[in-house]
Amino acid sequence: MVDKNLFLYDLAVVAIMKNEAPYVKEWLDYHILAGVDHFYIYDNDSPDNLKQILQPYIDDGTVTYTFYPGKCRQMEAYNDAVHRFRFFSRYMAFNDGDEFIFPQNNKSIVEVADEILSDKPNACGLAMNFLFYGSNNLETADYSKGVLERFTRHADKAHTSVKTLANPRRIKVVDNPHFVYCFEGYHIINENGGVVPLYSNNPPTTEKIFVSHYSCKSREEYEKKVKRGYPDRLQYKFESFKHENNEIFDDSILKYRENRLKWRGGAAVN
């Protein structure tokens, strides 16, 4: 458990979001069950009702909300969070609204991070490989169901790209959505303790923890995503449907969520 005399939170997640209102409650509730204590959410001028959905989490102190308009501001948001909040949480992860950190063996994210990092004095943080989920061959969006329920098919292999969970006091700068630069003497490692070069961990490792990435969803949702644009660049290439990532059926993340809910005694999150 976190020492409350040292840090407010064990694990905080930083995210910049635009038009994520249909998805953000499921994303928040999942990560709370997985052991996230706090969220720093930067609203990139969303015209939908994102803040309205976030409001109960803002009110109970789970979310720190920052309105953050403008183009290509993802790295600015990440670095703002590091500089303002680096002494508030023991770990800080950087995640998008379509990415779900998935620890294995029904453990929390912090339990897995501690197991990997606690005996590595020079580790700045942990690189977690992507596993891309496809469209389940769905053309249209059914918002009455969650992302995890609708999209249960993924690529046959994990991807070399990573997202990072780190000790924010050892982060020098974040200049890439996937990776952080550490102060001299520290490095990012993978789940097996190996040092990870910039941006990718190859071969990918997914036995202990990885990121389930729902970058595609249905075709209707992906087309909306393309029109919305990237938070870190001006154009969004229509590319994910070129490789559908529907090869393997896998609903284990739903079972993980169910088991974590039972572990909490079945209590609703929000």
mmCIF file of C-alpha atoms in Angstrom:
data_model
loop_
_atom_site.group_PDB
_atom_site.id
_atom_site.type_symbol
_atom_site.label_atom_id
_atom_site.label_comp_id
_atom_site.label_asym_id
_atom_site.label_seq_id
_atom_site.Cartn_x
_atom_site.Cartn_y
_atom_site.Cartn_z
ATOM 1 C CA MET A 1 0.000 0.000 0.000
ATOM 2 C CA VAL A 2 1.075 3.584 -0.587
ATOM 3 C CA ASP A 3 2.552 5.504 2.342
ATOM 4 C CA LYS A 4 0.107 8.404 2.648
ATOM 5 C CA ASN A 5 2.775 10.410 4.436
ATOM 6 C CA LEU A 6 4.850 10.370 1.250
ATOM 7 C CA PHE A 7 2.370 10.291 -1.632
ATOM 8 C CA LEU A 8 -1.309 10.946 -2.102
ATOM 9 C CA TYR A 9 -1.617 8.127 -4.639
ATOM 10 C CA ASP A 10 -0.002 4.834 -5.469
ATOM 11 C CA LEU A 11 -0.756 5.134 -9.192
ATOM 12 C CA ALA A 12 -2.080 8.006 -11.282
ATOM 13 C CA VAL A 13 -2.915 7.903 -14.993
ATOM 14 C CA VAL A 14 -2.441 10.902 -17.278
ATOM 15 C CA ALA A 15 -4.616 11.179 -20.391
ATOM 16 C CA ILE A 16 -5.521 13.827 -22.926
ATOM 17 C CA MET A 17 -8.981 13.262 -24.394
ATOM 18 C CA LYS A 18 -11.187 14.639 -27.132
ATOM 19 C CA ASN A 19 -14.738 13.393 -27.783
ATOM 20 C CA GLU A 20 -14.345 10.381 -25.487
ATOM 21 C CA ALA A 21 -17.676 10.813 -23.675
ATOM 22 C CA PRO A 22 -19.167 7.484 -24.906
ATOM 23 C CA TYR A 23 -16.159 5.569 -23.564
ATOM 24 C CA VAL A 24 -14.682 7.367 -20.598
ATOM 25 C CA LYS A 25 -16.841 5.919 -17.809
ATOM 26 C CA GLU A 26 -16.000 2.347 -18.769
ATOM 27 C CA TRP A 27 -12.316 3.312 -19.061
ATOM 28 C CA LEU A 28 -12.271 4.981 -15.642
ATOM 29 C CA ASP A 29 -14.197 2.246 -13.859
ATOM 30 C CA TYR A 30 -12.007 -0.467 -15.346
ATOM 31 C CA HIS A 31 -8.790 1.227 -14.285
ATOM 32 C CA ILE A 32 -10.117 1.941 -10.791
ATOM 33 C CA LEU A 33 -10.793 -1.796 -10.437
ATOM 34 C CA ALA A 34 -7.274 -2.451 -11.769
ATOM 35 C CA GLY A 35 -5.760 -0.303 -9.026
ATOM 36 C CA VAL A 36 -5.518 3.270 -10.336
ATOM 37 C CA ASP A 37 -6.049 5.810 -7.549
ATOM 38 C CA HIS A 38 -6.230 9.030 -9.538
ATOM 39 C CA PHE A 39 -6.532 10.429 -13.063
ATOM 40 C CA TYR A 40 -5.188 13.645 -14.558
ATOM 41 C CA ILE A 41 -7.453 14.227 -17.541
ATOM 42 C CA TYR A 42 -6.759 16.983 -20.017
ATOM 43 C CA ASP A 43 -9.842 17.859 -22.068
ATOM 44 C CA ASN A 44 -8.652 18.887 -25.534
ATOM 45 C CA ASP A 45 -11.647 21.155 -26.239
ATOM 46 C CA SER A 46 -14.196 18.323 -26.503
ATOM 47 C CA PRO A 47 -17.513 19.464 -28.008
ATOM 48 C CA ASP A 48 -19.320 16.447 -26.547
ATOM 49 C CA ASN A 49 -20.407 16.017 -22.903
ATOM 50 C CA LEU A 50 -17.059 14.657 -21.676
ATOM 51 C CA LYS A 51 -16.894 16.925 -18.644
ATOM 52 C CA GLN A 52 -20.459 16.053 -17.662
ATOM 53 C CA ILE A 53 -19.556 12.349 -17.607
ATOM 54 C CA LEU A 54 -16.388 13.138 -15.646
ATOM 55 C CA GLN A 55 -18.145 15.363 -13.107
ATOM 56 C CA PRO A 56 -18.926 12.678 -10.464
ATOM 57 C CA TYR A 57 -15.274 11.589 -10.557
ATOM 58 C CA ILE A 58 -14.133 15.214 -10.303
ATOM 59 C CA ASP A 59 -16.475 15.776 -7.362
ATOM 60 C CA ASP A 60 -15.227 12.757 -5.409
ATOM 61 C CA GLY A 61 -11.571 13.621 -6.037
ATOM 62 C CA THR A 62 -10.783 10.746 -8.402
ATOM 63 C CA VAL A 63 -10.163 13.016 -11.420
ATOM 64 C CA THR A 64 -8.202 16.225 -11.698
ATOM 65 C CA TYR A 65 -9.705 17.939 -14.741
ATOM 66 C CA THR A 66 -7.868 20.453 -16.922
ATOM 67 C CA PHE A 67 -9.415 22.147 -19.939
ATOM 68 C CA TYR A 68 -6.644 22.073 -22.556
ATOM 69 C CA PRO A 69 -7.656 23.421 -25.977
ATOM 70 C CA GLY A 70 -5.421 23.751 -29.022
ATOM 71 C CA LYS A 71 -3.742 21.638 -31.667
ATOM 72 C CA CYS A 72 -1.074 18.976 -31.074
ATOM 73 C CA ARG A 73 -0.945 19.383 -27.294
ATOM 74 C CA GLN A 74 -0.478 15.793 -26.095
ATOM 75 C CA MET A 75 3.181 16.144 -25.147
ATOM 76 C CA GLU A 76 2.506 19.492 -23.486
ATOM 77 C CA ALA A 77 -0.221 17.857 -21.381
ATOM 78 C CA TYR A 78 1.995 14.949 -20.358
ATOM 79 C CA ASN A 79 4.852 17.229 -19.346
ATOM 80 C CA ASP A 80 2.492 19.565 -17.518
ATOM 81 C CA ALA A 81 1.291 16.620 -15.437
ATOM 82 C CA VAL A 82 4.840 15.484 -14.691
ATOM 83 C CA HIS A 83 5.951 18.956 -13.619
ATOM 84 C CA ARG A 84 2.845 19.766 -11.557
ATOM 85 C CA PHE A 85 2.115 16.405 -9.991
ATOM 86 C CA ARG A 86 5.379 14.407 -9.888
ATOM 87 C CA PHE A 87 5.395 14.385 -6.072
ATOM 88 C CA PHE A 88 1.750 13.366 -5.715
ATOM 89 C CA SER A 89 1.905 9.741 -6.850
ATOM 90 C CA ARG A 90 4.398 6.911 -6.572
ATOM 91 C CA TYR A 91 3.803 5.806 -10.176
ATOM 92 C CA MET A 92 2.432 7.695 -13.161
ATOM 93 C CA ALA A 93 1.200 6.045 -16.363
ATOM 94 C CA PHE A 94 0.433 7.741 -19.680
ATOM 95 C CA ASN A 95 -2.591 6.309 -21.427
ATOM 96 C CA ASP A 96 -5.142 7.123 -24.125
ATOM 97 C CA GLY A 97 -8.868 6.621 -23.762
ATOM 98 C CA ASP A 98 -8.788 3.566 -26.042
ATOM 99 C CA GLU A 99 -6.002 1.843 -24.071
ATOM 100 C CA PHE A 100 -6.614 -0.455 -21.101
ATOM 101 C CA ILE A 101 -3.670 -1.541 -18.942
ATOM 102 C CA PHE A 102 -4.166 -5.268 -18.402
ATOM 103 C CA PRO A 103 -2.263 -6.965 -15.547
ATOM 104 C CA GLN A 104 -2.231 -10.738 -15.608
ATOM 105 C CA ASN A 105 -3.189 -13.276 -12.917
ATOM 106 C CA ASN A 106 -5.886 -10.996 -11.438
ATOM 107 C CA LYS A 107 -3.288 -8.713 -9.867
ATOM 108 C CA SER A 108 -3.498 -4.952 -9.723
ATOM 109 C CA ILE A 109 -1.336 -2.775 -11.937
ATOM 110 C CA VAL A 110 0.645 -1.624 -8.897
ATOM 111 C CA GLU A 111 1.226 -5.174 -7.665
ATOM 112 C CA VAL A 112 2.735 -6.133 -11.014
ATOM 113 C CA ALA A 113 4.784 -2.924 -11.234
ATOM 114 C CA ASP A 114 6.147 -3.446 -7.740
ATOM 115 C CA GLU A 115 7.105 -7.041 -8.498
ATOM 116 C CA ILE A 116 9.064 -5.935 -11.557
ATOM 117 C CA LEU A 117 10.544 -2.628 -10.385
ATOM 118 C CA SER A 118 11.087 -2.921 -6.634
ATOM 119 C CA ASP A 119 14.487 -4.647 -6.868
ATOM 120 C CA LYS A 120 15.705 -2.552 -9.830
ATOM 121 C CA PRO A 121 17.234 0.574 -8.230
ATOM 122 C CA ASN A 122 18.122 2.130 -11.601
ATOM 123 C CA ALA A 123 14.705 1.589 -13.189
ATOM 124 C CA CYS A 124 12.759 4.710 -14.072
ATOM 125 C CA GLY A 125 9.724 2.743 -15.184
ATOM 126 C CA LEU A 126 8.092 -0.089 -17.039
ATOM 127 C CA ALA A 127 7.434 -0.476 -20.779
ATOM 128 C CA MET A 128 4.189 -2.319 -21.520
ATOM 129 C CA ASN A 129 3.658 -3.752 -24.993
ATOM 130 C CA PHE A 130 0.505 -3.211 -27.047
ATOM 131 C CA LEU A 131 -1.964 -5.891 -28.064
ATOM 132 C CA PHE A 132 -4.176 -4.461 -30.792
ATOM 133 C CA TYR A 133 -7.875 -5.331 -30.836
ATOM 134 C CA GLY A 134 -9.851 -5.246 -34.066
ATOM 135 C CA SER A 135 -13.352 -4.323 -35.146
ATOM 136 C CA ASN A 136 -14.999 -7.733 -34.577
ATOM 137 C CA ASN A 137 -16.171 -7.066 -38.158
ATOM 138 C CA LEU A 138 -18.661 -4.486 -36.859
ATOM 139 C CA GLU A 139 -19.594 -1.700 -39.228
ATOM 140 C CA THR A 140 -21.766 0.377 -36.891
ATOM 141 C CA ALA A 141 -21.448 1.529 -33.286
ATOM 142 C CA ASP A 142 -23.629 0.115 -30.504
ATOM 143 C CA TYR A 143 -23.077 2.485 -27.599
ATOM 144 C CA SER A 144 -25.425 0.489 -25.372
ATOM 145 C CA LYS A 145 -22.515 -1.919 -24.860
ATOM 146 C CA GLY A 146 -19.017 -1.223 -23.643
ATOM 147 C CA VAL A 147 -15.824 -1.401 -25.657
ATOM 148 C CA LEU A 148 -14.559 -4.465 -23.788
ATOM 149 C CA GLU A 149 -17.784 -6.347 -24.476
ATOM 150 C CA ARG A 150 -18.055 -5.410 -28.141
ATOM 151 C CA PHE A 151 -14.456 -5.977 -29.221
ATOM 152 C CA THR A 152 -13.188 -9.384 -28.204
ATOM 153 C CA ARG A 153 -10.849 -10.220 -31.077
ATOM 154 C CA HIS A 154 -7.228 -9.168 -31.312
ATOM 155 C CA ALA A 155 -4.112 -9.637 -33.419
ATOM 156 C CA ASP A 156 -2.303 -12.950 -33.255
ATOM 157 C CA LYS A 157 0.831 -11.226 -31.908
ATOM 158 C CA ALA A 158 1.562 -8.397 -29.523
ATOM 159 C CA HIS A 159 3.091 -5.269 -31.041
ATOM 160 C CA THR A 160 6.563 -3.942 -30.312
ATOM 161 C CA SER A 161 5.156 -0.491 -29.468
ATOM 162 C CA VAL A 162 4.821 0.305 -25.783
ATOM 163 C CA LYS A 163 3.211 2.607 -23.274
ATOM 164 C CA THR A 164 5.084 3.602 -20.135
ATOM 165 C CA LEU A 165 4.433 3.497 -16.409
ATOM 166 C CA ALA A 166 7.138 5.323 -14.465
ATOM 167 C CA ASN A 167 8.347 6.953 -11.296
ATOM 168 C CA PRO A 168 7.536 10.580 -12.210
ATOM 169 C CA ARG A 169 10.391 11.932 -10.098
ATOM 170 C CA ARG A 170 12.827 10.174 -12.444
ATOM 171 C CA ILE A 171 11.247 11.501 -15.658
ATOM 172 C CA LYS A 172 13.245 14.216 -17.387
ATOM 173 C CA VAL A 173 10.816 14.854 -20.236
ATOM 174 C CA VAL A 174 8.039 13.184 -22.208
ATOM 175 C CA ASP A 175 8.446 13.902 -25.920
ATOM 176 C CA ASN A 176 6.711 10.833 -27.356
ATOM 177 C CA PRO A 177 3.270 9.353 -26.545
ATOM 178 C CA HIS A 178 4.849 5.963 -25.939
ATOM 179 C CA PHE A 179 8.021 6.602 -24.001
ATOM 180 C CA VAL A 180 9.590 8.847 -21.381
ATOM 181 C CA TYR A 181 13.143 10.134 -21.152
ATOM 182 C CA CYS A 182 14.668 9.510 -17.743
ATOM 183 C CA PHE A 183 17.253 11.464 -15.815
ATOM 184 C CA GLU A 184 20.810 10.216 -16.283
ATOM 185 C CA GLY A 185 21.473 6.888 -14.634
ATOM 186 C CA TYR A 186 17.908 5.593 -14.954
ATOM 187 C CA HIS A 187 16.250 3.531 -17.692
ATOM 188 C CA ILE A 188 12.993 1.931 -18.749
ATOM 189 C CA ILE A 189 12.763 -1.842 -18.420
ATOM 190 C CA ASN A 190 10.379 -4.507 -19.720
ATOM 191 C CA GLU A 191 8.475 -7.012 -17.600
ATOM 192 C CA ASN A 192 11.482 -9.356 -17.598
ATOM 193 C CA GLY A 193 13.842 -6.668 -16.314
ATOM 194 C CA GLY A 194 15.600 -6.020 -19.622
ATOM 195 C CA VAL A 195 16.506 -2.464 -20.588
ATOM 196 C CA VAL A 196 14.207 -1.158 -23.343
ATOM 197 C CA PRO A 197 15.559 1.124 -26.089
ATOM 198 C CA LEU A 198 13.515 4.111 -27.171
ATOM 199 C CA TYR A 199 9.872 3.569 -28.141
ATOM 200 C CA SER A 200 9.741 -0.232 -28.558
ATOM 201 C CA ASN A 201 10.284 -3.510 -26.762
ATOM 202 C CA ASN A 202 11.165 -6.244 -29.218
ATOM 203 C CA PRO A 203 10.361 -9.084 -28.874
ATOM 204 C CA PRO A 204 7.149 -8.039 -27.122
ATOM 205 C CA THR A 205 6.435 -9.500 -23.692
ATOM 206 C CA THR A 206 2.894 -9.966 -22.374
ATOM 207 C CA GLU A 207 3.074 -12.586 -19.611
ATOM 208 C CA LYS A 208 2.770 -10.135 -16.713
ATOM 209 C CA ILE A 209 1.216 -6.944 -18.055
ATOM 210 C CA PHE A 210 0.363 -5.276 -21.377
ATOM 211 C CA VAL A 211 -1.904 -2.637 -22.910
ATOM 212 C CA SER A 212 -5.062 -3.735 -24.705
ATOM 213 C CA HIS A 213 -5.424 -1.143 -27.455
ATOM 214 C CA TYR A 214 -8.854 -0.614 -29.018
ATOM 215 C CA SER A 215 -7.621 1.752 -31.701
ATOM 216 C CA CYS A 216 -10.094 0.573 -34.308
ATOM 217 C CA LYS A 217 -13.527 -0.206 -32.844
ATOM 218 C CA SER A 218 -16.282 -0.332 -35.476
ATOM 219 C CA ARG A 219 -15.812 1.245 -38.881
ATOM 220 C CA GLU A 220 -18.292 3.991 -37.983
ATOM 221 C CA GLU A 221 -16.315 4.865 -34.849
ATOM 222 C CA TYR A 222 -13.004 4.764 -36.641
ATOM 223 C CA GLU A 223 -14.210 7.178 -39.280
ATOM 224 C CA LYS A 224 -15.217 9.601 -36.502
ATOM 225 C CA LYS A 225 -11.773 9.175 -34.988
ATOM 226 C CA VAL A 226 -10.128 10.030 -38.288
ATOM 227 C CA LYS A 227 -12.142 13.245 -38.566
ATOM 228 C CA ARG A 228 -11.309 14.176 -34.986
ATOM 229 C CA GLY A 229 -7.549 14.033 -35.576
ATOM 230 C CA TYR A 230 -4.580 13.078 -33.449
ATOM 231 C CA PRO A 231 -3.860 14.924 -30.200
ATOM 232 C CA ASP A 232 -0.160 15.050 -31.151
ATOM 233 C CA ARG A 233 -0.301 15.780 -34.893
ATOM 234 C CA LEU A 234 -2.527 17.489 -37.441
ATOM 235 C CA GLN A 235 -3.555 14.564 -39.648
ATOM 236 C CA TYR A 236 -4.953 11.151 -38.842
ATOM 237 C CA LYS A 237 -4.189 8.532 -41.469
ATOM 238 C CA PHE A 238 -6.892 5.993 -42.135
ATOM 239 C CA GLU A 239 -4.655 2.989 -41.591
ATOM 240 C CA SER A 240 -5.915 0.648 -38.871
ATOM 241 C CA PHE A 241 -8.559 -0.988 -41.044
ATOM 242 C CA LYS A 242 -5.789 -2.187 -43.355
ATOM 243 C CA HIS A 243 -4.949 -4.777 -40.722
ATOM 244 C CA GLU A 244 -8.112 -5.701 -38.914
ATOM 245 C CA ASN A 245 -6.520 -7.521 -35.929
ATOM 246 C CA ASN A 246 -9.445 -9.935 -35.615
ATOM 247 C CA GLU A 247 -7.411 -13.151 -35.628
ATOM 248 C CA ILE A 248 -7.842 -14.346 -32.019
ATOM 249 C CA PHE A 249 -10.960 -14.434 -29.839
ATOM 250 C CA ASP A 250 -10.074 -13.411 -26.292
ATOM 251 C CA ASP A 251 -12.445 -12.147 -23.592
ATOM 252 C CA SER A 252 -9.992 -12.517 -20.714
ATOM 253 C CA ILE A 253 -10.083 -8.799 -19.909
ATOM 254 C CA LEU A 254 -13.811 -9.130 -19.199
ATOM 255 C CA LYS A 255 -13.080 -11.986 -16.813
ATOM 256 C CA TYR A 256 -10.357 -9.902 -15.182
ATOM 257 C CA ARG A 257 -12.794 -7.034 -14.655
ATOM 258 C CA GLU A 258 -15.379 -9.408 -13.207
ATOM 259 C CA ASN A 259 -12.863 -10.949 -10.825
ATOM 260 C CA ARG A 260 -11.604 -7.558 -9.677
ATOM 261 C CA LEU A 261 -15.189 -6.473 -9.036
ATOM 262 C CA LYS A 262 -15.744 -9.576 -6.898
ATOM 263 C CA TRP A 263 -12.510 -8.805 -5.061
ATOM 264 C CA ARG A 264 -13.965 -5.386 -4.207
ATOM 265 C CA GLY A 265 -17.053 -7.104 -2.869
ATOM 266 C CA GLY A 266 -19.196 -6.276 -5.870
ATOM 267 C CA ALA A 267 -19.318 -2.595 -4.985
ATOM 268 C CA ALA A 268 -20.047 -0.224 -7.836
ATOM 269 C CA VAL A 269 -17.207 2.096 -8.733
ATOM 270 C CA ASN A 270 -19.205 5.224 -9.521
#
